[in-house]
mmCIF file of C-alpha atoms in Angstrom:
data_model
loop_
_atom_site.group_PDB
_atom_site.id
_atom_site.type_symbol
_atom_site.label_atom_id
_atom_site.label_comp_id
_atom_site.label_asym_id
_atom_site.label_seq_id
_atom_site.Cartn_x
_atom_site.Cartn_y
_atom_site.Cartn_z
ATOM 1 C CA MET A 1 105.744 117.703 61.848
ATOM 2 C CA SER A 2 108.852 119.600 60.851
ATOM 3 C CA GLN A 3 107.809 122.663 62.675
ATOM 4 C CA MET A 4 109.980 122.879 65.832
ATOM 5 C CA LEU A 5 107.766 123.086 68.989
ATOM 6 C CA THR A 6 108.674 124.958 72.263
ATOM 7 C CA GLU A 7 109.773 122.866 75.347
ATOM 8 C CA SER A 8 106.056 123.603 76.795
ATOM 9 C CA GLU A 9 104.483 123.233 73.542
ATOM 10 C CA GLU A 10 105.973 119.485 73.273
ATOM 11 C CA LEU A 11 104.941 118.669 76.673
ATOM 12 C CA ALA A 12 101.368 119.773 76.014
ATOM 13 C CA SER A 13 101.865 117.524 73.105
ATOM 14 C CA ASP A 14 103.187 114.200 75.197
ATOM 15 C CA LEU A 15 100.034 114.839 77.400
ATOM 16 C CA VAL A 16 97.468 115.201 74.857
ATOM 17 C CA ALA A 17 98.934 111.885 72.746
ATOM 18 C CA CYS A 18 98.992 109.765 76.375
ATOM 19 C CA GLN A 19 95.425 110.972 77.469
ATOM 20 C CA LEU A 20 94.348 109.713 73.517
ATOM 21 C CA VAL A 21 96.018 106.220 74.357
ATOM 22 C CA ILE A 22 94.860 106.006 77.987
ATOM 23 C CA LYS A 23 91.230 106.657 76.404
ATOM 24 C CA GLN A 24 91.567 103.761 73.949
ATOM 25 C CA ILE A 25 93.146 101.695 76.846
ATOM 26 C CA LEU A 26 90.131 102.203 79.272
ATOM 27 C CA ASP A 27 87.693 101.736 76.278
ATOM 28 C CA VAL A 28 89.377 98.171 75.291
ATOM 29 C CA ILE A 29 89.195 97.298 78.836
ATOM 30 C CA ASP A 30 85.903 98.437 79.322
ATOM 31 C CA VAL A 31 84.872 95.599 76.460
ATOM 32 C CA ILE A 32 87.328 92.880 77.723
ATOM 33 C CA ALA A 33 88.014 93.026 81.495
ATOM 34 C CA PRO A 34 85.394 91.923 83.792
ATOM 35 C CA THR A 35 84.452 94.266 86.887
ATOM 36 C CA GLU A 36 87.065 92.400 89.331
ATOM 37 C CA VAL A 37 89.465 93.307 87.067
ATOM 38 C CA ARG A 38 88.588 97.082 86.708
ATOM 39 C CA ASP A 39 88.295 97.216 90.633
ATOM 40 C CA LYS A 40 91.818 95.528 90.842
ATOM 41 C CA MET A 41 93.356 98.508 88.581
ATOM 42 C CA ALA A 42 92.259 101.199 91.006
ATOM 43 C CA HIS A 43 92.929 99.012 94.447
ATOM 44 C CA GLN A 44 96.507 98.713 92.987
ATOM 45 C CA LEU A 45 97.510 102.682 92.104
ATOM 46 C CA LYS A 46 95.272 103.334 95.582
ATOM 47 C CA SER A 47 98.096 100.945 97.389
ATOM 48 C CA ILE A 48 101.156 102.802 96.120
ATOM 49 C CA ASP A 49 102.791 104.235 99.275
ATOM 50 C CA PHE A 50 103.377 107.725 99.060
ATOM 51 C CA ASP A 51 105.686 108.019 101.909
ATOM 52 C CA LYS A 52 108.311 106.566 100.206
ATOM 53 C CA PRO A 53 111.336 108.884 99.612
ATOM 54 C CA GLY A 54 111.592 110.186 95.840
ATOM 55 C CA ILE A 55 107.610 110.201 94.852
ATOM 56 C CA ASP A 56 107.102 113.956 94.341
ATOM 57 C CA GLN A 57 103.859 116.136 93.958
ATOM 58 C CA VAL A 58 103.426 115.800 90.275
ATOM 59 C CA THR A 59 103.802 111.893 90.751
ATOM 60 C CA ARG A 60 101.057 111.679 93.359
ATOM 61 C CA ARG A 61 98.805 113.850 91.840
ATOM 62 C CA GLY A 62 99.341 111.574 88.625
ATOM 63 C CA VAL A 63 98.329 108.816 90.077
ATOM 64 C CA GLN A 64 95.358 110.535 91.877
ATOM 65 C CA LYS A 65 94.178 111.507 88.468
ATOM 66 C CA ALA A 66 94.534 108.151 86.953
ATOM 67 C CA ILE A 67 92.287 106.405 89.911
ATOM 68 C CA ALA A 68 89.979 109.085 88.948
ATOM 69 C CA LEU A 69 89.787 108.667 85.290
ATOM 70 C CA ILE A 70 89.546 104.614 85.886
ATOM 71 C CA GLU A 71 86.757 104.961 88.599
ATOM 72 C CA LEU A 72 84.883 107.789 86.566
ATOM 73 C CA LYS A 73 85.075 105.971 83.229
ATOM 74 C CA PHE A 74 84.002 102.446 84.783
ATOM 75 C CA SER A 75 81.515 103.800 87.502
ATOM 76 C CA GLN A 76 79.569 105.476 84.551
ATOM 77 C CA GLN A 77 79.767 102.288 82.280
ATOM 78 C CA ASP A 78 78.136 100.285 85.126
ATOM 79 C CA VAL A 79 75.457 103.190 85.570
ATOM 80 C CA GLN A 80 74.515 102.544 81.409
ATOM 81 C CA HIS A 81 74.480 98.597 81.626
#
C-alpha cells in the first residue's frame, strides 16, 4: 500500500471496499435475520424523503442502488430456499 493513487483511483478503491463490506453484511443478514427484518431494511430506505433540501442526485442514486441490492439479494435467496 505504499503506492500513491490518484484521486480517481482512490475513489474506485473506496467503492470496491464498500462493495465487499456490503456483500459481507448482506450475507450475515441473510443468515441471522428473518424475512420481516429484510423487508423492513428496504422499506426504511424507500421511505427517505428526497424532497428535503440537501439530498443530491448522487445520494439519491446511491439509495436506489442500495434498495435494489437488498431486494435482489433476498429475492434470489427466497427463490432458492
